[in-house]
């Protein structure tokens, strides 16, 4: 029971640390993980789903094992895993920077900044396209970089935190529908979809609550989210669009081709002011979710402690 409570404490400490400091500019563990993944991929790549499944599964197992070692060190290990897995604060800072660049008329700087968030060609984006890309990314990454790690940390501790971060990083690197990754990245993409099913819907619920527009968000998600090609991105993007009173989706140009995304929400195209509002919404969702995640972790710690005592008594007999 003490270890379970230590994990809850570590989750809280890590969430506070991310809110205070954000991601380190250099030497981030996720960036180092990504570099190792890229190096191995160049050696073992094969255009086949089984090869991609083994590749993804192996890296996830490594991350879970590292998380298990971190858990043994007590609250400090779980705090470090939480801080490593979370990325919501840096996400919001980039969103504010993009909005600031647009407000000052520096569209070229806004394009450079948004290229760090999305895979679409920034040179083809006008001001409205930049805002749309940034809001969609903030919506999706509020779930992927904040809510999902907190949820997995609450139910599975440090192994869940780092295992999830490995899943999401692999999807970001190889989970594309391009010619190279359609087969090799298939397993990474499907695992990421499964890992984010609950977090995406929790993000939508949180967006409905903190925006004060629960009925509007609920109706939009029911109507629009299913048309999106992603089972999770459509949910959170629609929730943000409805909460902010804007429309997302439309023609999207990627290096591997053009996708006509469904229209999500009702309203005008997003402006820089809407991007600011999306950042505020994301921060509020993150704070609410951190409190809920720690509360869940404490609750589960109590249940595990009681069930552990029962099992111990039965073993005496």
PDB file of C-alpha atoms in Angstrom:
ATOM      1  CA  UNK A   1       0.000   0.000   0.000  1.00  0.00           C
ATOM      2  CA  UNK A   2       2.865   2.374   0.772  1.00  0.00           C
ATOM      3  CA  UNK A   3       4.277   1.890  -2.714  1.00  0.00           C
ATOM      4  CA  UNK A   4       0.898   2.592  -4.277  1.00  0.00           C
ATOM      5  CA  UNK A   5       0.576   5.810  -2.287  1.00  0.00           C
ATOM      6  CA  UNK A   6       4.124   6.697  -3.267  1.00  0.00           C
ATOM      7  CA  UNK A   7       3.085   6.357  -6.906  1.00  0.00           C
ATOM      8  CA  UNK A   8       0.170   8.727  -6.347  1.00  0.00           C
ATOM      9  CA  UNK A   9       2.536  11.229  -4.722  1.00  0.00           C
ATOM     10  CA  UNK A  10       5.002  10.869  -7.586  1.00  0.00           C
ATOM     11  CA  UNK A  11       2.235  11.449 -10.127  1.00  0.00           C
ATOM     12  CA  UNK A  12       1.281  14.694  -8.360  1.00  0.00           C
ATOM     13  CA  UNK A  13       4.891  15.886  -8.109  1.00  0.00           C
ATOM     14  CA  UNK A  14       5.550  15.145 -11.779  1.00  0.00           C
ATOM     15  CA  UNK A  15       2.409  16.972 -12.898  1.00  0.00           C
ATOM     16  CA  UNK A  16       3.375  20.041 -10.857  1.00  0.00           C
ATOM     17  CA  UNK A  17       6.903  19.920 -12.290  1.00  0.00           C
ATOM     18  CA  UNK A  18       5.590  19.836 -15.865  1.00  0.00           C
ATOM     19  CA  UNK A  19       3.263  22.774 -15.149  1.00  0.00           C
ATOM     20  CA  UNK A  20       6.162  24.748 -13.681  1.00  0.00           C
ATOM     21  CA  UNK A  21       8.974  23.945 -16.105  1.00  0.00           C
ATOM     22  CA  UNK A  22       7.682  22.290 -19.276  1.00  0.00           C
ATOM     23  CA  UNK A  23       9.934  20.121 -21.421  1.00  0.00           C
ATOM     24  CA  UNK A  24      13.711  20.609 -21.235  1.00  0.00           C
ATOM     25  CA  UNK A  25      15.117  22.156 -24.403  1.00  0.00           C
ATOM     26  CA  UNK A  26      17.921  19.603 -24.673  1.00  0.00           C
ATOM     27  CA  UNK A  27      18.385  16.009 -23.657  1.00  0.00           C
ATOM     28  CA  UNK A  28      14.693  15.175 -23.247  1.00  0.00           C
ATOM     29  CA  UNK A  29      14.337  11.419 -22.619  1.00  0.00           C
ATOM     30  CA  UNK A  30      11.575  11.149 -25.241  1.00  0.00           C
ATOM     31  CA  UNK A  31      13.858  12.756 -27.848  1.00  0.00           C
ATOM     32  CA  UNK A  32      16.637  10.329 -26.928  1.00  0.00           C
ATOM     33  CA  UNK A  33      14.164   7.451 -27.186  1.00  0.00           C
ATOM     34  CA  UNK A  34      13.081   8.691 -30.605  1.00  0.00           C
ATOM     35  CA  UNK A  35      16.678   8.878 -31.807  1.00  0.00           C
ATOM     36  CA  UNK A  36      17.286   5.281 -30.723  1.00  0.00           C
ATOM     37  CA  UNK A  37      14.082   4.169 -32.476  1.00  0.00           C
ATOM     38  CA  UNK A  38      15.130   5.902 -35.698  1.00  0.00           C
ATOM     39  CA  UNK A  39      18.598   4.342 -35.670  1.00  0.00           C
ATOM     40  CA  UNK A  40      17.260   0.824 -35.185  1.00  0.00           C
ATOM     41  CA  UNK A  41      14.551   1.336 -37.778  1.00  0.00           C
ATOM     42  CA  UNK A  42      17.166   2.073 -40.448  1.00  0.00           C
ATOM     43  CA  UNK A  43      18.737  -1.315 -39.721  1.00  0.00           C
ATOM     44  CA  UNK A  44      15.720  -3.584 -39.357  1.00  0.00           C
ATOM     45  CA  UNK A  45      13.024  -1.959 -41.507  1.00  0.00           C
ATOM     46  CA  UNK A  46      10.928  -4.321 -43.620  1.00  0.00           C
ATOM     47  CA  UNK A  47       7.770  -3.553 -45.541  1.00  0.00           C
ATOM     48  CA  UNK A  48       5.665  -6.036 -43.575  1.00  0.00           C
ATOM     49  CA  UNK A  49       3.195  -5.856 -40.709  1.00  0.00           C
ATOM     50  CA  UNK A  50       4.797  -8.645 -38.616  1.00  0.00           C
ATOM     51  CA  UNK A  51       8.164  -6.868 -38.712  1.00  0.00           C
ATOM     52  CA  UNK A  52       6.539  -3.620 -37.615  1.00  0.00           C
ATOM     53  CA  UNK A  53       4.632  -5.362 -34.823  1.00  0.00           C
ATOM     54  CA  UNK A  54       7.804  -6.916 -33.406  1.00  0.00           C
ATOM     55  CA  UNK A  55       9.591  -3.571 -33.699  1.00  0.00           C
ATOM     56  CA  UNK A  56       6.853  -1.669 -31.868  1.00  0.00           C
ATOM     57  CA  UNK A  57       6.300  -4.367 -29.259  1.00  0.00           C
ATOM     58  CA  UNK A  58       9.982  -4.552 -28.438  1.00  0.00           C
ATOM     59  CA  UNK A  59      10.320  -0.830 -27.823  1.00  0.00           C
ATOM     60  CA  UNK A  60       7.153  -0.728 -25.716  1.00  0.00           C
ATOM     61  CA  UNK A  61       8.457  -3.592 -23.601  1.00  0.00           C
ATOM     62  CA  UNK A  62      11.722  -1.713 -23.044  1.00  0.00           C
ATOM     63  CA  UNK A  63       9.829   1.393 -21.900  1.00  0.00           C
ATOM     64  CA  UNK A  64       7.618  -0.614 -19.521  1.00  0.00           C
ATOM     65  CA  UNK A  65      10.702  -2.279 -18.046  1.00  0.00           C
ATOM     66  CA  UNK A  66      12.354   1.096 -17.453  1.00  0.00           C
ATOM     67  CA  UNK A  67       9.149   2.254 -15.787  1.00  0.00           C
ATOM     68  CA  UNK A  68       9.171  -0.786 -13.510  1.00  0.00           C
ATOM     69  CA  UNK A  69      12.714   0.084 -12.425  1.00  0.00           C
ATOM     70  CA  UNK A  70      11.687   3.700 -11.826  1.00  0.00           C
ATOM     71  CA  UNK A  71       8.769   2.581  -9.675  1.00  0.00           C
ATOM     72  CA  UNK A  72      11.138   0.751  -7.329  1.00  0.00           C
ATOM     73  CA  UNK A  73      12.829   4.032  -6.403  1.00  0.00           C
ATOM     74  CA  UNK A  74       9.647   5.409  -4.812  1.00  0.00           C
ATOM     75  CA  UNK A  75       7.963   8.776  -5.435  1.00  0.00           C
ATOM     76  CA  UNK A  76      11.059  10.220  -7.125  1.00  0.00           C
ATOM     77  CA  UNK A  77      11.008   7.569  -9.839  1.00  0.00           C
ATOM     78  CA  UNK A  78       7.320   7.979 -10.575  1.00  0.00           C
ATOM     79  CA  UNK A  79       7.698  11.776 -10.520  1.00  0.00           C
ATOM     80  CA  UNK A  80      10.516  11.531 -13.062  1.00  0.00           C
ATOM     81  CA  UNK A  81       8.434   9.205 -15.257  1.00  0.00           C
ATOM     82  CA  UNK A  82       5.466  11.585 -15.034  1.00  0.00           C
ATOM     83  CA  UNK A  83       7.580  14.607 -15.920  1.00  0.00           C
ATOM     84  CA  UNK A  84       9.057  12.677 -18.853  1.00  0.00           C
ATOM     85  CA  UNK A  85       5.693  11.521 -20.174  1.00  0.00           C
ATOM     86  CA  UNK A  86       3.802  14.815 -19.911  1.00  0.00           C
ATOM     87  CA  UNK A  87       4.102  17.488 -22.578  1.00  0.00           C
ATOM     88  CA  UNK A  88       1.064  19.696 -22.086  1.00  0.00           C
ATOM     89  CA  UNK A  89       2.850  22.765 -20.764  1.00  0.00           C
ATOM     90  CA  UNK A  90       5.255  23.001 -23.683  1.00  0.00           C
ATOM     91  CA  UNK A  91       2.363  22.386 -26.073  1.00  0.00           C
ATOM     92  CA  UNK A  92       0.505  25.408 -24.708  1.00  0.00           C
ATOM     93  CA  UNK A  93       3.617  27.567 -24.825  1.00  0.00           C
ATOM     94  CA  UNK A  94       4.055  26.805 -28.516  1.00  0.00           C
ATOM     95  CA  UNK A  95       0.394  27.625 -29.120  1.00  0.00           C
ATOM     96  CA  UNK A  96       0.826  30.994 -27.431  1.00  0.00           C
ATOM     97  CA  UNK A  97       3.997  31.654 -29.449  1.00  0.00           C
ATOM     98  CA  UNK A  98       2.193  30.919 -32.733  1.00  0.00           C
ATOM     99  CA  UNK A  99      -0.686  33.207 -31.777  1.00  0.00           C
ATOM    100  CA  UNK A 100       1.785  35.932 -30.808  1.00  0.00           C
ATOM    101  CA  UNK A 101       3.602  35.642 -34.136  1.00  0.00           C
ATOM    102  CA  UNK A 102       0.334  35.946 -36.057  1.00  0.00           C
ATOM    103  CA  UNK A 103      -0.828  38.889 -33.978  1.00  0.00           C
ATOM    104  CA  UNK A 104       2.435  40.691 -34.767  1.00  0.00           C
ATOM    105  CA  UNK A 105       2.101  39.908 -38.488  1.00  0.00           C
ATOM    106  CA  UNK A 106       5.056  37.500 -38.603  1.00  0.00           C
ATOM    107  CA  UNK A 107       3.427  34.721 -40.632  1.00  0.00           C
ATOM    108  CA  UNK A 108       6.778  33.144 -41.569  1.00  0.00           C
ATOM    109  CA  UNK A 109       7.672  32.657 -37.899  1.00  0.00           C
ATOM    110  CA  UNK A 110       4.218  31.224 -37.241  1.00  0.00           C
ATOM    111  CA  UNK A 111       4.777  28.725 -40.064  1.00  0.00           C
ATOM    112  CA  UNK A 112       8.126  27.673 -38.573  1.00  0.00           C
ATOM    113  CA  UNK A 113       6.560  27.204 -35.165  1.00  0.00           C
ATOM    114  CA  UNK A 114       3.546  25.249 -36.391  1.00  0.00           C
ATOM    115  CA  UNK A 115       5.825  22.885 -38.337  1.00  0.00           C
ATOM    116  CA  UNK A 116       6.920  21.541 -34.947  1.00  0.00           C
ATOM    117  CA  UNK A 117       3.348  20.552 -34.140  1.00  0.00           C
ATOM    118  CA  UNK A 118       1.959  19.139 -37.392  1.00  0.00           C
ATOM    119  CA  UNK A 119       3.159  17.061 -40.322  1.00  0.00           C
ATOM    120  CA  UNK A 120       1.454  19.153 -43.018  1.00  0.00           C
ATOM    121  CA  UNK A 121       3.408  21.463 -45.329  1.00  0.00           C
ATOM    122  CA  UNK A 122       3.643  24.843 -43.501  1.00  0.00           C
ATOM    123  CA  UNK A 123       4.553  26.757 -46.666  1.00  0.00           C
ATOM    124  CA  UNK A 124       1.052  26.088 -48.014  1.00  0.00           C
ATOM    125  CA  UNK A 125      -0.698  27.464 -44.920  1.00  0.00           C
ATOM    126  CA  UNK A 126      -2.131  30.962 -44.765  1.00  0.00           C
ATOM    127  CA  UNK A 127      -3.014  32.606 -41.441  1.00  0.00           C
ATOM    128  CA  UNK A 128      -6.326  30.733 -41.176  1.00  0.00           C
ATOM    129  CA  UNK A 129      -4.629  27.454 -42.088  1.00  0.00           C
ATOM    130  CA  UNK A 130      -1.957  27.998 -39.453  1.00  0.00           C
ATOM    131  CA  UNK A 131      -4.601  28.663 -36.798  1.00  0.00           C
ATOM    132  CA  UNK A 132      -6.585  25.608 -37.815  1.00  0.00           C
ATOM    133  CA  UNK A 133      -3.507  23.374 -37.796  1.00  0.00           C
ATOM    134  CA  UNK A 134      -2.427  24.680 -34.387  1.00  0.00           C
ATOM    135  CA  UNK A 135      -5.876  24.329 -32.789  1.00  0.00           C
ATOM    136  CA  UNK A 136      -6.274  20.789 -34.138  1.00  0.00           C
ATOM    137  CA  UNK A 137      -2.832  19.866 -32.818  1.00  0.00           C
ATOM    138  CA  UNK A 138      -3.506  21.406 -29.409  1.00  0.00           C
ATOM    139  CA  UNK A 139      -6.781  19.502 -29.194  1.00  0.00           C
ATOM    140  CA  UNK A 140      -5.241  16.162 -30.133  1.00  0.00           C
ATOM    141  CA  UNK A 141      -2.122  16.626 -28.038  1.00  0.00           C
ATOM    142  CA  UNK A 142      -4.064  17.736 -24.985  1.00  0.00           C
ATOM    143  CA  UNK A 143      -5.286  14.163 -25.022  1.00  0.00           C
ATOM    144  CA  UNK A 144      -2.072  12.483 -26.188  1.00  0.00           C
ATOM    145  CA  UNK A 145       0.514  14.499 -24.234  1.00  0.00           C
ATOM    146  CA  UNK A 146      -1.417  15.248 -21.060  1.00  0.00           C
ATOM    147  CA  UNK A 147      -4.631  13.341 -20.367  1.00  0.00           C
ATOM    148  CA  UNK A 148      -3.500   9.927 -21.609  1.00  0.00           C
ATOM    149  CA  UNK A 149      -0.222   9.878 -19.619  1.00  0.00           C
ATOM    150  CA  UNK A 150      -2.095  10.978 -16.485  1.00  0.00           C
ATOM    151  CA  UNK A 151      -4.701   8.247 -16.965  1.00  0.00           C
ATOM    152  CA  UNK A 152      -2.134   5.521 -17.584  1.00  0.00           C
ATOM    153  CA  UNK A 153      -0.068   6.779 -14.668  1.00  0.00           C
ATOM    154  CA  UNK A 154      -3.088   6.667 -12.374  1.00  0.00           C
ATOM    155  CA  UNK A 155      -3.957   3.057 -13.209  1.00  0.00           C
ATOM    156  CA  UNK A 156      -0.510   1.567 -13.932  1.00  0.00           C
ATOM    157  CA  UNK A 157       2.104   3.825 -12.319  1.00  0.00           C
ATOM    158  CA  UNK A 158       5.495   4.508 -13.877  1.00  0.00           C
ATOM    159  CA  UNK A 159       5.365   1.460 -16.216  1.00  0.00           C
ATOM    160  CA  UNK A 160       2.065   2.744 -17.612  1.00  0.00           C
ATOM    161  CA  UNK A 161       3.439   6.257 -18.023  1.00  0.00           C
ATOM    162  CA  UNK A 162       6.551   5.276 -19.936  1.00  0.00           C
ATOM    163  CA  UNK A 163       4.854   2.473 -21.821  1.00  0.00           C
ATOM    164  CA  UNK A 164       2.210   4.877 -23.059  1.00  0.00           C
ATOM    165  CA  UNK A 165       4.782   7.494 -24.017  1.00  0.00           C
ATOM    166  CA  UNK A 166       6.614   4.851 -26.058  1.00  0.00           C
ATOM    167  CA  UNK A 167       3.354   3.917 -27.817  1.00  0.00           C
ATOM    168  CA  UNK A 168       2.585   7.524 -28.681  1.00  0.00           C
ATOM    169  CA  UNK A 169       6.128   8.282 -29.828  1.00  0.00           C
ATOM    170  CA  UNK A 170       6.195   5.244 -32.096  1.00  0.00           C
ATOM    171  CA  UNK A 171       2.893   6.285 -33.634  1.00  0.00           C
ATOM    172  CA  UNK A 172       4.236   9.794 -34.256  1.00  0.00           C
ATOM    173  CA  UNK A 173       7.318   8.355 -35.963  1.00  0.00           C
ATOM    174  CA  UNK A 174       6.037   5.424 -38.005  1.00  0.00           C
ATOM    175  CA  UNK A 175       2.236   5.379 -37.691  1.00  0.00           C
ATOM    176  CA  UNK A 176       1.620   6.996 -41.082  1.00  0.00           C
ATOM    177  CA  UNK A 177      -0.319   5.864 -44.131  1.00  0.00           C
ATOM    178  CA  UNK A 178       2.611   6.611 -46.424  1.00  0.00           C
ATOM    179  CA  UNK A 179       4.114   4.026 -48.760  1.00  0.00           C
ATOM    180  CA  UNK A 180       6.980   3.372 -46.352  1.00  0.00           C
ATOM    181  CA  UNK A 181       4.914   2.942 -43.186  1.00  0.00           C
ATOM    182  CA  UNK A 182       1.557   1.616 -44.364  1.00  0.00           C
ATOM    183  CA  UNK A 183       2.641  -1.899 -43.329  1.00  0.00           C
ATOM    184  CA  UNK A 184       5.616  -1.359 -41.020  1.00  0.00           C
ATOM    185  CA  UNK A 185       3.786   1.271 -38.968  1.00  0.00           C
ATOM    186  CA  UNK A 186       0.405  -0.468 -38.921  1.00  0.00           C
ATOM    187  CA  UNK A 187       0.836  -2.081 -35.491  1.00  0.00           C
ATOM    188  CA  UNK A 188       2.174   1.127 -33.900  1.00  0.00           C
ATOM    189  CA  UNK A 189      -0.845   3.061 -35.174  1.00  0.00           C
ATOM    190  CA  UNK A 190      -3.364   0.455 -34.009  1.00  0.00           C
ATOM    191  CA  UNK A 191      -1.779   0.180 -30.543  1.00  0.00           C
ATOM    192  CA  UNK A 192      -1.865   3.956 -30.221  1.00  0.00           C
ATOM    193  CA  UNK A 193      -5.535   4.008 -31.230  1.00  0.00           C
ATOM    194  CA  UNK A 194      -6.356   1.478 -28.501  1.00  0.00           C
ATOM    195  CA  UNK A 195      -4.268   3.249 -25.848  1.00  0.00           C
ATOM    196  CA  UNK A 196      -6.044   6.553 -26.524  1.00  0.00           C
ATOM    197  CA  UNK A 197      -9.660   5.395 -26.745  1.00  0.00           C
ATOM    198  CA  UNK A 198     -10.490   6.258 -23.128  1.00  0.00           C
ATOM    199  CA  UNK A 199      -8.240   9.350 -22.815  1.00  0.00           C
ATOM    200  CA  UNK A 200      -9.717  10.980 -25.937  1.00  0.00           C
ATOM    201  CA  UNK A 201     -13.241  10.630 -24.606  1.00  0.00           C
ATOM    202  CA  UNK A 202     -12.204  11.862 -21.178  1.00  0.00           C
ATOM    203  CA  UNK A 203     -10.686  14.909 -22.882  1.00  0.00           C
ATOM    204  CA  UNK A 204     -13.961  15.578 -24.680  1.00  0.00           C
ATOM    205  CA  UNK A 205     -15.894  15.316 -21.420  1.00  0.00           C
ATOM    206  CA  UNK A 206     -13.446  17.688 -19.723  1.00  0.00           C
ATOM    207  CA  UNK A 207     -13.732  20.153 -22.621  1.00  0.00           C
ATOM    208  CA  UNK A 208     -17.510  20.091 -22.294  1.00  0.00           C
ATOM    209  CA  UNK A 209     -17.332  20.727 -18.561  1.00  0.00           C
ATOM    210  CA  UNK A 210     -14.713  23.472 -18.391  1.00  0.00           C
ATOM    211  CA  UNK A 211     -16.090  25.339 -21.418  1.00  0.00           C
ATOM    212  CA  UNK A 212     -19.560  25.541 -19.916  1.00  0.00           C
ATOM    213  CA  UNK A 213     -21.079  24.216 -23.167  1.00  0.00           C
ATOM    214  CA  UNK A 214     -21.753  20.540 -22.374  1.00  0.00           C
ATOM    215  CA  UNK A 215     -24.843  20.145 -24.573  1.00  0.00           C
ATOM    216  CA  UNK A 216     -23.228  21.854 -27.579  1.00  0.00           C
ATOM    217  CA  UNK A 217     -20.078  19.755 -27.273  1.00  0.00           C
ATOM    218  CA  UNK A 218     -22.011  16.526 -26.784  1.00  0.00           C
ATOM    219  CA  UNK A 219     -24.189  17.110 -29.840  1.00  0.00           C
ATOM    220  CA  UNK A 220     -21.242  18.046 -32.051  1.00  0.00           C
ATOM    221  CA  UNK A 221     -19.197  15.009 -31.009  1.00  0.00           C
ATOM    222  CA  UNK A 222     -22.113  12.666 -31.676  1.00  0.00           C
ATOM    223  CA  UNK A 223     -22.739  14.250 -35.071  1.00  0.00           C
ATOM    224  CA  UNK A 224     -19.240  14.884 -36.445  1.00  0.00           C
ATOM    225  CA  UNK A 225     -16.553  12.815 -34.702  1.00  0.00           C
ATOM    226  CA  UNK A 226     -17.359   9.533 -36.446  1.00  0.00           C
ATOM    227  CA  UNK A 227     -16.604  10.992 -39.867  1.00  0.00           C
ATOM    228  CA  UNK A 228     -12.969  11.605 -38.966  1.00  0.00           C
ATOM    229  CA  UNK A 229     -10.504   8.905 -40.100  1.00  0.00           C
ATOM    230  CA  UNK A 230      -9.057   8.670 -36.577  1.00  0.00           C
ATOM    231  CA  UNK A 231     -11.254   7.133 -33.846  1.00  0.00           C
ATOM    232  CA  UNK A 232      -9.700   9.494 -31.291  1.00  0.00           C
ATOM    233  CA  UNK A 233      -8.566  12.684 -33.030  1.00  0.00           C
ATOM    234  CA  UNK A 234     -12.065  13.263 -34.351  1.00  0.00           C
ATOM    235  CA  UNK A 235     -13.499  13.156 -30.840  1.00  0.00           C
ATOM    236  CA  UNK A 236     -11.126  15.687 -29.300  1.00  0.00           C
ATOM    237  CA  UNK A 237     -10.989  18.002 -32.320  1.00  0.00           C
ATOM    238  CA  UNK A 238     -14.779  18.131 -32.504  1.00  0.00           C
ATOM    239  CA  UNK A 239     -14.992  18.775 -28.762  1.00  0.00           C
ATOM    240  CA  UNK A 240     -12.563  21.694 -29.010  1.00  0.00           C
ATOM    241  CA  UNK A 241     -14.309  23.101 -32.081  1.00  0.00           C
ATOM    242  CA  UNK A 242     -17.702  23.030 -30.359  1.00  0.00           C
ATOM    243  CA  UNK A 243     -16.318  24.393 -27.094  1.00  0.00           C
ATOM    244  CA  UNK A 244     -14.701  27.311 -28.941  1.00  0.00           C
ATOM    245  CA  UNK A 245     -17.538  27.951 -31.403  1.00  0.00           C
ATOM    246  CA  UNK A 246     -15.394  27.415 -34.513  1.00  0.00           C
ATOM    247  CA  UNK A 247     -15.079  24.942 -37.386  1.00  0.00           C
ATOM    248  CA  UNK A 248     -12.113  22.629 -37.902  1.00  0.00           C
ATOM    249  CA  UNK A 249     -11.275  20.129 -40.634  1.00  0.00           C
ATOM    250  CA  UNK A 250     -11.104  20.489 -44.403  1.00  0.00           C
ATOM    251  CA  UNK A 251      -8.425  20.020 -47.043  1.00  0.00           C
ATOM    252  CA  UNK A 252      -5.099  18.984 -45.474  1.00  0.00           C
ATOM    253  CA  UNK A 253      -1.839  18.631 -47.399  1.00  0.00           C
ATOM    254  CA  UNK A 254       0.735  16.168 -46.074  1.00  0.00           C
ATOM    255  CA  UNK A 255       4.068  15.115 -47.610  1.00  0.00           C
ATOM    256  CA  UNK A 256       2.485  11.748 -48.474  1.00  0.00           C
ATOM    257  CA  UNK A 257      -0.601  13.274 -50.116  1.00  0.00           C
ATOM    258  CA  UNK A 258      -3.783  15.307 -49.696  1.00  0.00           C
ATOM    259  CA  UNK A 259      -6.596  14.383 -47.319  1.00  0.00           C
ATOM    260  CA  UNK A 260     -10.061  15.960 -47.332  1.00  0.00           C
ATOM    261  CA  UNK A 261     -10.938  15.943 -43.659  1.00  0.00           C
ATOM    262  CA  UNK A 262     -14.576  16.228 -42.510  1.00  0.00           C
ATOM    263  CA  UNK A 263     -15.862  19.521 -41.151  1.00  0.00           C
ATOM    264  CA  UNK A 264     -16.008  19.473 -37.362  1.00  0.00           C
ATOM    265  CA  UNK A 265     -18.182  21.845 -35.365  1.00  0.00           C
ATOM    266  CA  UNK A 266     -20.219  24.849 -36.433  1.00  0.00           C
ATOM    267  CA  UNK A 267     -18.827  28.327 -36.909  1.00  0.00           C
ATOM    268  CA  UNK A 268     -16.185  30.338 -38.715  1.00  0.00           C
ATOM    269  CA  UNK A 269     -12.597  29.389 -39.443  1.00  0.00           C
ATOM    270  CA  UNK A 270     -10.308  29.869 -36.425  1.00  0.00           C
ATOM    271  CA  UNK A 271      -8.361  33.087 -35.853  1.00  0.00           C
ATOM    272  CA  UNK A 272      -5.372  33.881 -33.648  1.00  0.00           C
ATOM    273  CA  UNK A 273      -7.774  34.793 -30.842  1.00  0.00           C
ATOM    274  CA  UNK A 274      -9.329  31.321 -31.095  1.00  0.00           C
ATOM    275  CA  UNK A 275      -5.880  29.782 -30.864  1.00  0.00           C
ATOM    276  CA  UNK A 276      -5.362  31.717 -27.631  1.00  0.00           C
ATOM    277  CA  UNK A 277      -8.708  30.431 -26.394  1.00  0.00           C
ATOM    278  CA  UNK A 278      -7.714  26.854 -27.315  1.00  0.00           C
ATOM    279  CA  UNK A 279      -4.576  27.205 -25.201  1.00  0.00           C
ATOM    280  CA  UNK A 280      -6.624  28.436 -22.244  1.00  0.00           C
ATOM    281  CA  UNK A 281      -9.058  25.543 -22.696  1.00  0.00           C
ATOM    282  CA  UNK A 282      -6.193  23.042 -22.865  1.00  0.00           C
ATOM    283  CA  UNK A 283      -4.618  24.373 -19.666  1.00  0.00           C
ATOM    284  CA  UNK A 284      -7.906  24.128 -17.793  1.00  0.00           C
ATOM    285  CA  UNK A 285      -8.456  20.571 -19.006  1.00  0.00           C
ATOM    286  CA  UNK A 286      -4.943  19.609 -17.960  1.00  0.00           C
ATOM    287  CA  UNK A 287      -5.383  20.995 -14.446  1.00  0.00           C
ATOM    288  CA  UNK A 288      -8.706  19.283 -13.958  1.00  0.00           C
ATOM    289  CA  UNK A 289      -7.348  15.997 -15.279  1.00  0.00           C
ATOM    290  CA  UNK A 290      -4.269  16.134 -13.052  1.00  0.00           C
ATOM    291  CA  UNK A 291      -6.451  16.509  -9.965  1.00  0.00           C
ATOM    292  CA  UNK A 292      -8.726  13.674 -11.083  1.00  0.00           C
ATOM    293  CA  UNK A 293      -5.779  11.394 -11.951  1.00  0.00           C
ATOM    294  CA  UNK A 294      -4.123  11.862  -8.560  1.00  0.00           C
ATOM    295  CA  UNK A 295      -7.452  11.266  -6.820  1.00  0.00           C
ATOM    296  CA  UNK A 296      -7.936   8.056  -8.812  1.00  0.00           C
ATOM    297  CA  UNK A 297      -4.396   6.918  -7.987  1.00  0.00           C
ATOM    298  CA  UNK A 298      -4.993   7.530  -4.269  1.00  0.00           C
ATOM    299  CA  UNK A 299      -8.303   5.668  -4.435  1.00  0.00           C
ATOM    300  CA  UNK A 300      -6.733   2.717  -6.225  1.00  0.00           C
ATOM    301  CA  UNK A 301      -3.897   2.698  -3.688  1.00  0.00           C
ATOM    302  CA  UNK A 302      -6.439   2.258  -0.913  1.00  0.00           C
ATOM    303  CA  UNK A 303      -8.209  -0.553  -2.728  1.00  0.00           C
ATOM    304  CA  UNK A 304      -4.971  -2.363  -3.510  1.00  0.00           C
ATOM    305  CA  UNK A 305      -3.914  -2.050   0.104  1.00  0.00           C
ATOM    306  CA  UNK A 306      -7.151  -3.572   1.378  1.00  0.00           C
ATOM    307  CA  UNK A 307      -7.126  -6.379  -1.193  1.00  0.00           C
ATOM    308  CA  UNK A 308      -3.463  -7.066  -0.419  1.00  0.00           C
ATOM    309  CA  UNK A 309      -4.289  -7.512   3.269  1.00  0.00           C
ATOM    310  CA  UNK A 310      -7.060  -9.961   2.429  1.00  0.00           C
ATOM    311  CA  UNK A 311      -4.792 -12.048   0.243  1.00  0.00           C
ATOM    312  CA  UNK A 312      -2.122 -12.078   2.930  1.00  0.00           C
ATOM    313  CA  UNK A 313      -4.578 -13.385   5.551  1.00  0.00           C
ATOM    314  CA  UNK A 314      -5.801 -16.142   3.252  1.00  0.00           C
ATOM    315  CA  UNK A 315      -2.233 -17.264   2.578  1.00  0.00           C
ATOM    316  CA  UNK A 316      -1.700 -17.870   6.284  1.00  0.00           C
ATOM    317  CA  UNK A 317      -4.351 -20.552   6.143  1.00  0.00           C
TER     318      UNK A 317
END
